[in-house]
Coordinates of N, CA and C in Angstrom, one line a residue:
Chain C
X291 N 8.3 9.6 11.0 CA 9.7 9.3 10.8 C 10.5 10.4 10.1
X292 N 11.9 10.2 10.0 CA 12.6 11.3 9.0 C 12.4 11.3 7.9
X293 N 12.5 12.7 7.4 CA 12.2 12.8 6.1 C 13.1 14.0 5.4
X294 N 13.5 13.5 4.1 CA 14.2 14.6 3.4 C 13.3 14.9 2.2
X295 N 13.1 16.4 2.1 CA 12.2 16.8 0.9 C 13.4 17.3 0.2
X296 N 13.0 17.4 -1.5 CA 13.8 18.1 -2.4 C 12.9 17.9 -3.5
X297 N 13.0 19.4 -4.5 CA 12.3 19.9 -5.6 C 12.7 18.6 -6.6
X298 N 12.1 18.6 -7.5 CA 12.3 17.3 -8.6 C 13.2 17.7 -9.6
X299 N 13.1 19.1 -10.0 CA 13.5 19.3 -11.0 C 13.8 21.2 -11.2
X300 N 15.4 21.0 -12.0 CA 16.1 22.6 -11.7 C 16.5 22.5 -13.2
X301 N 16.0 23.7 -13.8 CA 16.8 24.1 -15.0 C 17.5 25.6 -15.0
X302 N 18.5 25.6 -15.5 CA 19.5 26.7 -15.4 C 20.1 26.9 -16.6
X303 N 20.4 28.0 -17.0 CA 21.2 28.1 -18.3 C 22.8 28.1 -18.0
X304 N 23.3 27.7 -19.2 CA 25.1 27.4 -18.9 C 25.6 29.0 -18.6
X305 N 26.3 28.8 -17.3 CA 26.9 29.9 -16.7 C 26.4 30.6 -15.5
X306 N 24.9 30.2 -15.4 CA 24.2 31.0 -14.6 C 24.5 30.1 -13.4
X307 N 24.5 30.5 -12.5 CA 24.3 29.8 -10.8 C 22.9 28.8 -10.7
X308 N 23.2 27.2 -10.1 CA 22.3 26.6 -9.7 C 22.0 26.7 -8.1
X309 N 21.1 26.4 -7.4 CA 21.1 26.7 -5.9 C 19.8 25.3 -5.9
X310 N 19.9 24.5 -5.1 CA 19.1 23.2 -5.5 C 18.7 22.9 -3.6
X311 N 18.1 23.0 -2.9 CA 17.1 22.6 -2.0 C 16.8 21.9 -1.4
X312 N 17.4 21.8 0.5 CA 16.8 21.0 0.7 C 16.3 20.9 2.7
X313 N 14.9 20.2 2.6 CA 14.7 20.4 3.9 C 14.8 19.1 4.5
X314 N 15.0 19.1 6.0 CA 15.2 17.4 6.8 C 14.7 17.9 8.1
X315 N 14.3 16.5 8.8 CA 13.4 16.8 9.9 C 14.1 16.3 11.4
X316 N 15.0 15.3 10.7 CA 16.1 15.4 12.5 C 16.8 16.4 12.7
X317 N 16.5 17.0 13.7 CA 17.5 18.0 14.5 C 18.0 17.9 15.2
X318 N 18.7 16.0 14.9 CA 19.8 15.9 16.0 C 20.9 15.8 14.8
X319 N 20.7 15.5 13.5 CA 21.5 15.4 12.0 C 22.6 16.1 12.9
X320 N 23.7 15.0 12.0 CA 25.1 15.8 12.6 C 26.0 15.8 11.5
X321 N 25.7 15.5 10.5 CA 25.9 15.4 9.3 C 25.3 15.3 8.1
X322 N 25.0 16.4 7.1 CA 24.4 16.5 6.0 C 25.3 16.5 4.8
X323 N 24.8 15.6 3.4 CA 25.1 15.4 2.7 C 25.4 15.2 1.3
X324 N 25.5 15.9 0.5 CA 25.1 16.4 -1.3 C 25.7 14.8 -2.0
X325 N 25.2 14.4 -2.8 CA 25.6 13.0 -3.8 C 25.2 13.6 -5.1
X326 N 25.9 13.6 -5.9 CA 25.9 13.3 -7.5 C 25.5 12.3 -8.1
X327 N 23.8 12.3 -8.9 CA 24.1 10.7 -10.0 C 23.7 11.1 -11.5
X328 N 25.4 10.6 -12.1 CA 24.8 10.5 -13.5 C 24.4 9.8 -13.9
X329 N 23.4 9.9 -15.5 CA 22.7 8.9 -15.4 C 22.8 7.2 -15.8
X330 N 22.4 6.4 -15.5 CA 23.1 5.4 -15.6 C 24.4 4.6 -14.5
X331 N 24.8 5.5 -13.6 CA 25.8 5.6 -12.4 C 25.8 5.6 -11.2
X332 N 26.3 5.2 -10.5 CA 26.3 4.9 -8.9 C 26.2 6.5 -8.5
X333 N 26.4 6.7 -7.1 CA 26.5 7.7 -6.4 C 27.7 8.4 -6.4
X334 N 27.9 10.0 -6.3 CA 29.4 10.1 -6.3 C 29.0 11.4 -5.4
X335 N 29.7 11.0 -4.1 CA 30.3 12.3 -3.0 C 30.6 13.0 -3.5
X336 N 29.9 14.2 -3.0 CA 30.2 15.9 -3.9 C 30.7 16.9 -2.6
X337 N 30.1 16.9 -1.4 CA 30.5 17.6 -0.6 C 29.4 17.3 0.8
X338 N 30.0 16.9 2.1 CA 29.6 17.3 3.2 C 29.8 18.2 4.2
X339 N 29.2 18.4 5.0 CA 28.7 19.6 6.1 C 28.4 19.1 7.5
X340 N 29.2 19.5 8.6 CA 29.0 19.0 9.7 C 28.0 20.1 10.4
X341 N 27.3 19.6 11.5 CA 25.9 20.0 11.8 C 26.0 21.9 12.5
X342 N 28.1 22.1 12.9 CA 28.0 22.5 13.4 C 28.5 24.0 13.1
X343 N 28.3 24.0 11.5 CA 28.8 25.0 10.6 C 28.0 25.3 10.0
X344 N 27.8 26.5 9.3 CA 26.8 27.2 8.6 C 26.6 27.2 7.1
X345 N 28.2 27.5 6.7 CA 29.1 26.9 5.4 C 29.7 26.8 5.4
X346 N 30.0 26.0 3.7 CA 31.3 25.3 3.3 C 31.3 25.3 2.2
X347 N 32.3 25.7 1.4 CA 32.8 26.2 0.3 C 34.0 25.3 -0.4
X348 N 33.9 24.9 -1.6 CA 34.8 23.8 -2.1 C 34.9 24.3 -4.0
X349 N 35.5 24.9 -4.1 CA 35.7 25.2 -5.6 C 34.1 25.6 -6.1
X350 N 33.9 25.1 -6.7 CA 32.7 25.9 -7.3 C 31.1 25.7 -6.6
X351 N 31.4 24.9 -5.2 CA 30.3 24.3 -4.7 C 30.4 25.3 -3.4
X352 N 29.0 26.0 -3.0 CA 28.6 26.1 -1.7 C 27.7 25.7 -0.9
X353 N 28.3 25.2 0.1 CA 26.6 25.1 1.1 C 26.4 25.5 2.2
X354 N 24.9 25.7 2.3 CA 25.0 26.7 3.5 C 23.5 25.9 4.0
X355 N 23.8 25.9 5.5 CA 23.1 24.6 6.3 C 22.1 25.9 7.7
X356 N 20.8 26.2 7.4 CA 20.4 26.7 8.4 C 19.4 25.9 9.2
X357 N 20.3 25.4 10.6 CA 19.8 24.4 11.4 C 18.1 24.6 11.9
X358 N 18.2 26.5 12.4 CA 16.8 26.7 12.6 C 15.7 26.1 11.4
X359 N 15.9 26.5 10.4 CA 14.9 25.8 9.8 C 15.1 24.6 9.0
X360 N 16.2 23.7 9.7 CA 16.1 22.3 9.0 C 16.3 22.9 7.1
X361 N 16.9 23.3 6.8 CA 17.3 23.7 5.7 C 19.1 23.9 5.2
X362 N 18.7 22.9 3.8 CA 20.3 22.8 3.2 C 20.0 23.1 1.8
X363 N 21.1 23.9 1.2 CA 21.0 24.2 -0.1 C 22.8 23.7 -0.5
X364 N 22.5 23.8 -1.6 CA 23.6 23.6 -2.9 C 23.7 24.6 -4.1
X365 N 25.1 25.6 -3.8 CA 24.9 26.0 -4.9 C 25.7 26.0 -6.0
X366 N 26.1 25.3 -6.8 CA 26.8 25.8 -8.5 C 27.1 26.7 -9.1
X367 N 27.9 27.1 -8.6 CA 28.8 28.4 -9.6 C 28.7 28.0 -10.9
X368 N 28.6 28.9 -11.8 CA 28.9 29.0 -13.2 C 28.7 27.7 -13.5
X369 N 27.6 27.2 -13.8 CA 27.1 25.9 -14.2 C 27.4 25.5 -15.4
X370 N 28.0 23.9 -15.4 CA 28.2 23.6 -16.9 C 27.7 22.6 -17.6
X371 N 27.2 22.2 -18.6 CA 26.8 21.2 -19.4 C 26.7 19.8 -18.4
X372 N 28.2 20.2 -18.1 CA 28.6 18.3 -17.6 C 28.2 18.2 -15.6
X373 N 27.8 19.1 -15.7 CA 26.9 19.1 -14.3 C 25.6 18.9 -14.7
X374 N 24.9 18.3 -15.4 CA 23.4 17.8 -15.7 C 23.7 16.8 -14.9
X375 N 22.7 16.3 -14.1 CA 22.7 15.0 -13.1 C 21.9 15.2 -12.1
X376 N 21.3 14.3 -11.6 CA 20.1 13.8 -10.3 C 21.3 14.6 -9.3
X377 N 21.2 15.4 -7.8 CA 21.8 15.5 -6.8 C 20.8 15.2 -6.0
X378 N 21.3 14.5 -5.0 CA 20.4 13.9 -3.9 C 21.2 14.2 -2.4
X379 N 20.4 15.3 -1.8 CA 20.8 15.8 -0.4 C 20.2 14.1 0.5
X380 N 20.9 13.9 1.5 CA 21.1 13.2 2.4 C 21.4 13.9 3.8
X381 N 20.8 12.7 5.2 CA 21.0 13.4 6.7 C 21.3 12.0 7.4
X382 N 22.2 12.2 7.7 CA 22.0 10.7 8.7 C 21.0 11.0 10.0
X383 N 20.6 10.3 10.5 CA 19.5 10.5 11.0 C 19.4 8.9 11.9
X384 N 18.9 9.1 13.3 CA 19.1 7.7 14.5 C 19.1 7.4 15.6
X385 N 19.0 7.1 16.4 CA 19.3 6.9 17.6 C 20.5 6.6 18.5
X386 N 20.8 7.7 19.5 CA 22.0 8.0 19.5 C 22.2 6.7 20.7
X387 N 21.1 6.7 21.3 CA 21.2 5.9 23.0 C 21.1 4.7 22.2
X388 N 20.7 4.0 21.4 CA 21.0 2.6 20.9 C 21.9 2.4 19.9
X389 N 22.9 3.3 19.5 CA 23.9 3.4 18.8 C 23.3 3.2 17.5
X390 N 22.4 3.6 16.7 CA 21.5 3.1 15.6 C 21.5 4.2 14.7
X391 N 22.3 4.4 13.5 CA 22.3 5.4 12.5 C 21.8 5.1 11.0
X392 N 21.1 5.7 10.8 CA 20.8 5.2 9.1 C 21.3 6.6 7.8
X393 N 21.7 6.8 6.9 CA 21.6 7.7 6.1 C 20.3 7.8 5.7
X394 N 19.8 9.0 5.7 CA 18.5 9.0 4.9 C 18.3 10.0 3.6
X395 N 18.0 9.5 2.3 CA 17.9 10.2 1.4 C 16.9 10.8 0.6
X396 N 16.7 12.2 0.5 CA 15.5 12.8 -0.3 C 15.2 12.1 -2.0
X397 N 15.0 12.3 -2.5 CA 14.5 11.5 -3.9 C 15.2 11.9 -4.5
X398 N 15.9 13.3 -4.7 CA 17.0 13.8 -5.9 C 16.3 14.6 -6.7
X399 N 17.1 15.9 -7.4 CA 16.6 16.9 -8.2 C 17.3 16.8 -9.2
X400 N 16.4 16.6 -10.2 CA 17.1 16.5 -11.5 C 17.9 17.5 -11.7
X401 N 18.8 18.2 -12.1 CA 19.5 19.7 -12.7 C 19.7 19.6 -14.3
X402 N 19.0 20.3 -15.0 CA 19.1 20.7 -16.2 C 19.7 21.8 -16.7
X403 N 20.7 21.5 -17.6 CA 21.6 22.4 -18.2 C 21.6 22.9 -19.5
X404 N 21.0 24.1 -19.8 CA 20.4 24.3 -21.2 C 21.9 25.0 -21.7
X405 N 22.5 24.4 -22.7 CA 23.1 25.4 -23.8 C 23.1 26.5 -23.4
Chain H
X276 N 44.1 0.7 -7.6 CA 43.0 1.8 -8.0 C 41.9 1.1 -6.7
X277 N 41.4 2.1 -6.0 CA 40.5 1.5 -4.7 C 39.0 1.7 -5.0
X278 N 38.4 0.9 -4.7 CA 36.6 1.6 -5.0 C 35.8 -0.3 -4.7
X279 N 34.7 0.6 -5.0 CA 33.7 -0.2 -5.0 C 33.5 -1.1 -6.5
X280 N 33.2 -2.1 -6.7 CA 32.8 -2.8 -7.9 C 31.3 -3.5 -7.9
X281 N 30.6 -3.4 -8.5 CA 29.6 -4.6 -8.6 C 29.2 -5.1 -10.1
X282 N 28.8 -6.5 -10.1 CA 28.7 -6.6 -11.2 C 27.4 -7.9 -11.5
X283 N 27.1 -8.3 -12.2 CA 26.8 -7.3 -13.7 C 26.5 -6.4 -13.7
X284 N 26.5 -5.6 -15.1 CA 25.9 -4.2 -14.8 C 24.7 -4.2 -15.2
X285 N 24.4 -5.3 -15.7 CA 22.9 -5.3 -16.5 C 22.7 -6.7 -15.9
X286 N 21.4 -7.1 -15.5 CA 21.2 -8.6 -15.4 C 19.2 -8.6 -15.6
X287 N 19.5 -9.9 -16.0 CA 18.0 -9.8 -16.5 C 17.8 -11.5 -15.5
X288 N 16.4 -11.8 -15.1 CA 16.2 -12.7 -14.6 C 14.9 -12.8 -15.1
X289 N 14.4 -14.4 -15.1 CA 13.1 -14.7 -15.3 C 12.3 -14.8 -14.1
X290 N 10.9 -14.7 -14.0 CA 10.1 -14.7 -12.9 C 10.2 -15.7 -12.2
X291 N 10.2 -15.8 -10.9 CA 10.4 -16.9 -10.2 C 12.2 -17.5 -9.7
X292 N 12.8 -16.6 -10.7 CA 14.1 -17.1 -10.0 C 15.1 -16.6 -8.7
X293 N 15.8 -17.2 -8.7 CA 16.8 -16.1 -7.4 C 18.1 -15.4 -7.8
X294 N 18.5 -14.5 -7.7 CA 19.7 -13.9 -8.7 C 20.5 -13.1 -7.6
X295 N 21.9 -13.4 -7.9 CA 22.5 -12.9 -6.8 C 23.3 -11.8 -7.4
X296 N 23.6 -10.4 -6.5 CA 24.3 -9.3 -7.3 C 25.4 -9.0 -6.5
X297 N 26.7 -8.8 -7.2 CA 28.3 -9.1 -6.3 C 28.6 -7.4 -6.1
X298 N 28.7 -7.6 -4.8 CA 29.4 -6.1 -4.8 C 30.9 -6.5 -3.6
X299 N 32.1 -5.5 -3.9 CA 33.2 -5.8 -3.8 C 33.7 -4.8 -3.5
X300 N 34.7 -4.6 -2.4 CA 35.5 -2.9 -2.2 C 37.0 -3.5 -2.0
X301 N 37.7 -2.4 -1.9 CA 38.9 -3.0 -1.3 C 39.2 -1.4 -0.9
X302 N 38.3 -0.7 -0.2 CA 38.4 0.3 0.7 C 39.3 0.0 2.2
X303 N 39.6 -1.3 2.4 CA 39.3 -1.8 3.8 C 38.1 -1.6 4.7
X304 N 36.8 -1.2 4.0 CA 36.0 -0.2 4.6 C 35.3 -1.4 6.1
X305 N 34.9 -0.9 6.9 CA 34.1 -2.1 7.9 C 32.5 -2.3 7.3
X306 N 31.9 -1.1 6.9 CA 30.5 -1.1 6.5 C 30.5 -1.2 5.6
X307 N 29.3 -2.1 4.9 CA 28.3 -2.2 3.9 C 27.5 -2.3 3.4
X308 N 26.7 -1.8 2.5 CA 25.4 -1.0 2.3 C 24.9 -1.8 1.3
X309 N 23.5 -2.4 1.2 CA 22.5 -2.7 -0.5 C 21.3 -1.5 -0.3
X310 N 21.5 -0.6 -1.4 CA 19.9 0.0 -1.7 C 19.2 -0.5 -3.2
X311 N 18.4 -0.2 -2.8 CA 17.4 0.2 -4.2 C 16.8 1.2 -4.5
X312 N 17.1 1.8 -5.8 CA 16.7 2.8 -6.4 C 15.7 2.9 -7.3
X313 N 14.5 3.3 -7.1 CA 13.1 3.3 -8.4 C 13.2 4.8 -9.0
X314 N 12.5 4.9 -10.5 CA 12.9 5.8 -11.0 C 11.8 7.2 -10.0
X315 N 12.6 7.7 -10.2 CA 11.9 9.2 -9.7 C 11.8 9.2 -7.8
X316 N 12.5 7.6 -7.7 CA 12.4 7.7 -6.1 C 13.7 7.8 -5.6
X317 N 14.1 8.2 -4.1 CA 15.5 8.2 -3.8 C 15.9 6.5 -3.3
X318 N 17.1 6.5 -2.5 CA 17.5 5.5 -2.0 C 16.5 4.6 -0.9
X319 N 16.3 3.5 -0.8 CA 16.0 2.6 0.4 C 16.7 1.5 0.5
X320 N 16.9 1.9 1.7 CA 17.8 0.3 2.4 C 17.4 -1.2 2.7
X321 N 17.7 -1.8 1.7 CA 17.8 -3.1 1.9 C 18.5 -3.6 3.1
X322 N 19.5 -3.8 3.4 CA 20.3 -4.5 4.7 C 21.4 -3.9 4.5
X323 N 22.0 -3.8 5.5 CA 23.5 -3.2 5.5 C 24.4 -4.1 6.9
X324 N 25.3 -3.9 6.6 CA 26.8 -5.1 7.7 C 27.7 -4.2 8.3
X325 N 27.5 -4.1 9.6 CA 28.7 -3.0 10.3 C 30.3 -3.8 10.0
X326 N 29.6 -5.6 10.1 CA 31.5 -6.3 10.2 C 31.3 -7.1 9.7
X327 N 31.9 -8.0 9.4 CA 31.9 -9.5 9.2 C 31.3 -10.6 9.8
X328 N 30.4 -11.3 9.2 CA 29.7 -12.3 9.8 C 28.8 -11.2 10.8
X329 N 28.5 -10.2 9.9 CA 26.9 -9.4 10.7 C 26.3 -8.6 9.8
X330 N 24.9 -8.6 9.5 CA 24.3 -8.1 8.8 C 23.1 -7.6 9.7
X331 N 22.0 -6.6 9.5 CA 20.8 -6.0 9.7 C 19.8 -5.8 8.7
X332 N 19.0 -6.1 8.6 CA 17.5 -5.4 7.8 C 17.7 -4.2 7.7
X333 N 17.4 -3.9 6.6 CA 17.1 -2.1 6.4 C 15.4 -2.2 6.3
X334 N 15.1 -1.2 5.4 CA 13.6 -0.7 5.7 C 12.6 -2.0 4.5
X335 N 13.0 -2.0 3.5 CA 12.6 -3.2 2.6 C 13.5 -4.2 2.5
X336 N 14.0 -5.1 3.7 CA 14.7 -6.3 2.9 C 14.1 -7.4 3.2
X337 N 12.4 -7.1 2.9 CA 11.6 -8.8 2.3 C 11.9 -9.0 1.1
X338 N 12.1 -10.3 1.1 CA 12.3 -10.4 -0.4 C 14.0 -11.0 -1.3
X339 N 14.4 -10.3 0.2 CA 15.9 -10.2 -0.6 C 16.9 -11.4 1.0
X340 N 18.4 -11.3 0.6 CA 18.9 -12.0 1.9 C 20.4 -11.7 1.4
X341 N 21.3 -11.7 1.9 CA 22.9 -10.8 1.8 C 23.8 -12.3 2.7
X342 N 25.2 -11.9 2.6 CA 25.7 -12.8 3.7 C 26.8 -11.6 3.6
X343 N 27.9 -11.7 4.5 CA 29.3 -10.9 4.7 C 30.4 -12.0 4.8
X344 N 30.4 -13.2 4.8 CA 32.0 -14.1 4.9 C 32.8 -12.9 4.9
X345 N 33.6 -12.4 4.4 CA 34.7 -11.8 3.9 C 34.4 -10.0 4.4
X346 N 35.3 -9.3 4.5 CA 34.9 -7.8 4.9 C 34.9 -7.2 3.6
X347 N 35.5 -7.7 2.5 CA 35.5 -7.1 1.3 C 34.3 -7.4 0.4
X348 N 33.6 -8.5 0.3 CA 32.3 -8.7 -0.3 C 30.9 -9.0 0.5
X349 N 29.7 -8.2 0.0 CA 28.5 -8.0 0.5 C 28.2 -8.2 -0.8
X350 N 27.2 -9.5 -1.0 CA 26.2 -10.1 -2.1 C 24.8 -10.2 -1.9
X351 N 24.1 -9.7 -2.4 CA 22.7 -9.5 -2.1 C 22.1 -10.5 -3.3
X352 N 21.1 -11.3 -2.6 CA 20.6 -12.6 -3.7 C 18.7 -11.4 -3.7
X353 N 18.7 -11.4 -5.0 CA 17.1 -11.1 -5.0 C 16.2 -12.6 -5.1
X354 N 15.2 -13.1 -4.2 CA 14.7 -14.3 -4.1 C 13.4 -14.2 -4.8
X355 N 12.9 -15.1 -5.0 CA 11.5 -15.2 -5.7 C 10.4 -14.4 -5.3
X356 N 10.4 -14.4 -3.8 CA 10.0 -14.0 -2.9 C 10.1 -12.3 -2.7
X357 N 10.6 -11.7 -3.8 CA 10.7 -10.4 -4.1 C 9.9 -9.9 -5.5
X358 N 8.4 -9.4 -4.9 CA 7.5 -9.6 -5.9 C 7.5 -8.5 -7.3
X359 N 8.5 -7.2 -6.8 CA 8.7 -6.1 -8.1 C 10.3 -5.8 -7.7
X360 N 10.9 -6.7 -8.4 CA 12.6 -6.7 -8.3 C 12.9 -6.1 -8.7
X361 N 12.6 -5.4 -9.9 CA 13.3 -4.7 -11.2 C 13.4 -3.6 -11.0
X362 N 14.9 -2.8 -10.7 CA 15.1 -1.7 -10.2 C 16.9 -1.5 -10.3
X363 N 17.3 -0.8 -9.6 CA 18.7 0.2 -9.7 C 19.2 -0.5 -8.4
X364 N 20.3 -1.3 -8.0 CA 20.8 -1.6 -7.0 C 22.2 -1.1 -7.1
X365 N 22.4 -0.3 -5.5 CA 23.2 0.5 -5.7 C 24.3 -0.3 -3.9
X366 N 25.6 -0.1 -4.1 CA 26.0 -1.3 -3.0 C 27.1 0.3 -2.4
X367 N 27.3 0.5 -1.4 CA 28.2 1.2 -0.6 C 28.8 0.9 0.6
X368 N 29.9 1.6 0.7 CA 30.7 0.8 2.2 C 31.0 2.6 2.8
X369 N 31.3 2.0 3.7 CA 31.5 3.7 5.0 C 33.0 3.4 5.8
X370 N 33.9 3.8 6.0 CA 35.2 3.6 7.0 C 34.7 2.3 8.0
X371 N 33.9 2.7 8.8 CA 32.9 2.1 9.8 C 32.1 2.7 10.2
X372 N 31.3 2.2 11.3 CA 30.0 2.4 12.4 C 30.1 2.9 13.4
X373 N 31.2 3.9 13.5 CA 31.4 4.8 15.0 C 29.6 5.3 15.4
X374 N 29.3 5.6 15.0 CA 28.4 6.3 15.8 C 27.8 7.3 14.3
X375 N 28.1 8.5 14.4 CA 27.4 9.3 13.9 C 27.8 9.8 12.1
X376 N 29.2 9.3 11.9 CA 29.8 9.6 10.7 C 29.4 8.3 10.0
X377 N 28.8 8.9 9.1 CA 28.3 7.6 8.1 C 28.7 8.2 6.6
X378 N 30.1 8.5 6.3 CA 30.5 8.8 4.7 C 30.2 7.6 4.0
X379 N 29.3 7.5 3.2 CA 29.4 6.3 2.4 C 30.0 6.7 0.9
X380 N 30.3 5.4 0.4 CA 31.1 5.6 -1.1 C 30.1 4.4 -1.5
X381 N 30.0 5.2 -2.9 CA 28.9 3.9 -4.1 C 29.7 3.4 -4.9
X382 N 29.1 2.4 -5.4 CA 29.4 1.4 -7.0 C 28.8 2.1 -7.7
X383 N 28.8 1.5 -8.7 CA 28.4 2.1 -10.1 C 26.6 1.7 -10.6
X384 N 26.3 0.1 -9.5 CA 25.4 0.0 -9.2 C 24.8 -1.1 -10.5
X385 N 23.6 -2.0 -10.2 CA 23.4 -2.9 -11.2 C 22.1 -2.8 -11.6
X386 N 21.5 -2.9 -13.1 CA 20.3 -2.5 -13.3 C 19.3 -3.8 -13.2
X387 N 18.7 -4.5 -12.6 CA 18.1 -5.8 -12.9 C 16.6 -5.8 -13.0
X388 N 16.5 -6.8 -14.5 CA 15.1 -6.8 -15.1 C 14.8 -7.8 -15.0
X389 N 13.5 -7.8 -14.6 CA 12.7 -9.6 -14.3 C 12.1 -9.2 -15.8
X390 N 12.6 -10.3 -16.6 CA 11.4 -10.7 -17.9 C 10.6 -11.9 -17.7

């Protein structure tokens, strides 16, 4: 079945760039997608990527989606304290001839923000 | 102010009971989403509703049972019959079920502990 991998855990110092990981196994995904959780908090939409673009750029967030290798990253400019939080890459992922779509989500990478 | 609500945000239930958890949008959204979240694990789908008066199983929904009356509320009852309830329930809605765009928006999500 599909599957989304992602590292458990990313520590960075404040200021430095985060870049946080991730691989998925449908290569029909037509949509990939980064979620923020703080702790204690629901989910919060940070940025998506349609299947048919390489990247996308949004203030301090980049992502860059290489379909050959089923590969998505996230990166964090100038990382700050208040960006500590679980990010969990997502793919929708389904059947297109039975109209059947699910989001599917990797487990989430902790990001740690050292002082 | 538009979003998702669910509530309580904390609920504790004794063994053997059935406990119902409210989630609410006024997105106008058509879809809606119950997951569960365990620590260090990502999302799984409990059942989700493309419309009103329709709901589907997701990947774990023994245990549990939802209804849709209304397009605005999706209530997930955890039943007895749900042998390790205690977990992070997270409730989302999407515009709709076109096909391949599945943007979901979260709640804030409910913590519930079987004592």
């Amino acid at each position: 079945g599909e599957d989304v991998e992602q590292s458990l855990f990313l520590s960075v110092r404040e200021g430095d760039s985060s870049v946080i990981n991730c691989t998925y196994t449908d290569s029909s995904s037509t949509y990939l997608y980064w979620y923020k959780q703080e702790p204690g908090a629901g989910l919060q939409l940070l940025t998506y990527i349609f299947s048919n673009m390489d990247m996308k750029q949004d203030q301090r967030l980049t992502v860059l989606l290489n379909k050959k290798d089923k590969h998505l990253s996230l990166r964090i400019a100038d990382t700050q304290t208040g960006d500590s939080a679980i990010y969990f890459c997502a793919e929708v992922s389904g059947d297109s001839g039975a109209g059947s779509y699910q989001l599917t989500f990797g487990k989430g990478t902790k990001l740690s923000v050292i002082p | 102010d538009g979003g998702i609500t669910q509530s309580p945000k904390y609920l504790f239930r004794k063994e053997g009971q059935n406990v119902t958890l409210s989630c609410e949008q006024n997105l106008n959204h058509d879809a809606m989403y119950w997951y569960r979240q365990d620590p260090g694990q990502g999302l799984r789908l409990i059942y989700y509703s493309q419309i009103v008066n329709d709901f589907q199983k997701g990947d774990i929904a023994e245990g549990y049972s939802v209804s849709r009356e209304k397009k605005e509320s999706f209530p997930l009852t955890v039943t007895s019959a749900q042998k390790n309830p205690t977990a992070f329930y997270l409730c989302a809605s999407s515009i709709d079920w076109t096909g391949y765009q599945e943007t979901q928006y979260f709640g804030p999500g409910t913590r519930l502990l079987v004592l």
